[in-house]
Amino acid sequence: MQYFKNKTWILGNFITFVKEKKDRSQNYNIDYYYDIYIPNDNNQLFPEMIVYVGNTVQIGEDDNEIYPVEVIKMNFDFGYSCDNFQDVIDLATSQNPTVSITKLIECLNYYNENDTFLDI
């Protein structure tokens, strides 16, 4: 069930999807792993931002990163791995199950800038 991958999302909608854990499988399944790509001119996330949720970055023979073709065409950059994105969302919602999308984005931006979690 990878219908959520390889397409663009409005970030706020994707956060809701992740918050509801619809992006995960019960057992290990490589098809559920994804990366989130963001416009290369944005370091700060915001609810209406268009993001691309796609296959993970691959490593080539020369240890170079190989991005999905769609990401290159859109001129997007790597934003988050699914593991980090899920961890930030999961921690925040465990601290406050009714946490807002705006606060979750604040947590994601904090994680990106500080490589640690923001307690809410």
XYZ file of C-alpha atoms in Angstrom:
120
model
C 0.000 0.000 0.000
C 2.293 2.751 -1.171
C -0.410 4.951 -2.674
C 0.863 7.868 -0.605
C 4.308 7.799 -2.196
C 5.693 9.343 -5.348
C 3.398 12.322 -5.362
C 3.102 15.840 -4.029
C 1.294 16.666 -0.821
C 0.317 19.787 1.060
C 2.516 19.454 4.126
C -0.297 19.945 6.638
C -2.280 17.135 5.014
C 0.704 14.796 5.028
C 1.383 15.523 8.693
C -2.203 14.519 9.481
C -1.685 11.321 7.463
C 1.495 10.517 9.430
C -0.110 11.478 12.738
C -2.795 8.850 12.002
C 0.017 6.359 11.184
C -1.378 5.618 7.739
C 2.151 5.699 6.311
C 3.279 2.541 8.131
C 2.940 -1.200 7.811
C 2.426 -3.689 10.618
C 5.521 -5.631 9.589
C 8.706 -4.432 7.999
C 7.932 -3.506 4.408
C 10.457 -1.572 2.321
C 7.636 -0.101 0.224
C 6.622 2.053 3.189
C 9.989 3.774 3.464
C 10.100 7.223 1.948
C 11.864 10.540 2.031
C 10.244 13.941 2.075
C 11.604 16.461 -0.390
C 11.080 20.193 -0.091
C 11.587 23.185 -2.381
C 15.265 24.041 -2.393
C 14.631 27.680 -1.512
C 12.875 26.887 1.785
C 14.547 25.924 5.024
C 11.453 26.476 7.168
C 8.392 24.307 6.750
C 4.883 25.783 6.750
C 1.429 24.134 6.577
C 0.616 25.029 2.954
C 4.050 24.063 1.617
C 4.020 21.628 -1.286
C 6.303 18.678 -0.564
C 7.126 15.589 -2.541
C 6.922 12.225 -0.772
C 8.915 9.726 -2.741
C 11.370 6.903 -2.790
C 14.440 7.228 -0.635
C 17.701 8.697 -1.867
C 19.890 5.958 -3.323
C 23.678 5.797 -3.154
C 25.519 5.249 -6.429
C 28.706 3.355 -7.139
C 30.810 6.466 -6.510
C 29.012 7.158 -3.202
C 27.034 9.906 -4.903
C 23.416 10.524 -3.957
C 20.830 9.606 -6.565
C 17.545 11.432 -6.160
C 14.267 10.335 -7.728
C 13.815 11.856 -11.191
C 10.694 13.753 -10.085
C 12.637 15.471 -7.302
C 15.258 16.696 -9.762
C 12.591 17.915 -12.192
C 10.837 19.819 -9.394
C 14.141 21.303 -8.189
C 13.478 19.978 -4.674
C 15.996 18.909 -2.041
C 16.005 16.245 0.619
C 14.048 17.359 3.670
C 13.443 14.415 6.010
C 13.699 10.664 6.135
C 10.486 8.906 7.133
C 12.124 7.722 10.367
C 12.988 11.229 11.562
C 9.699 12.707 10.384
C 7.679 9.985 12.121
C 9.746 10.247 15.314
C 9.110 13.994 15.618
C 5.379 13.602 14.964
C 5.060 10.582 17.275
C 6.861 12.230 20.196
C 4.838 15.422 19.947
C 1.526 13.560 19.717
C 2.482 11.323 22.650
C 3.052 14.477 24.702
C -0.170 16.092 23.470
C -2.607 13.995 21.399
C -4.430 17.125 20.207
C -1.297 18.996 19.141
C -1.926 21.349 16.206
C -0.382 21.099 12.760
C 1.299 24.454 13.390
C 2.944 23.139 16.562
C 4.010 19.931 14.788
C 5.656 22.018 12.084
C 7.409 24.024 14.785
C 8.691 20.714 16.184
C 9.888 19.601 12.732
C 11.676 22.899 12.108
C 13.262 22.724 15.565
C 14.472 19.190 14.892
C 15.925 20.245 11.542
C 17.816 23.158 13.106
C 18.958 21.495 16.353
C 19.048 17.735 15.678
C 17.025 17.189 18.834
C 13.382 17.114 19.792
C 11.282 20.020 21.033
C 9.258 19.131 24.101
C 5.737 20.469 24.053
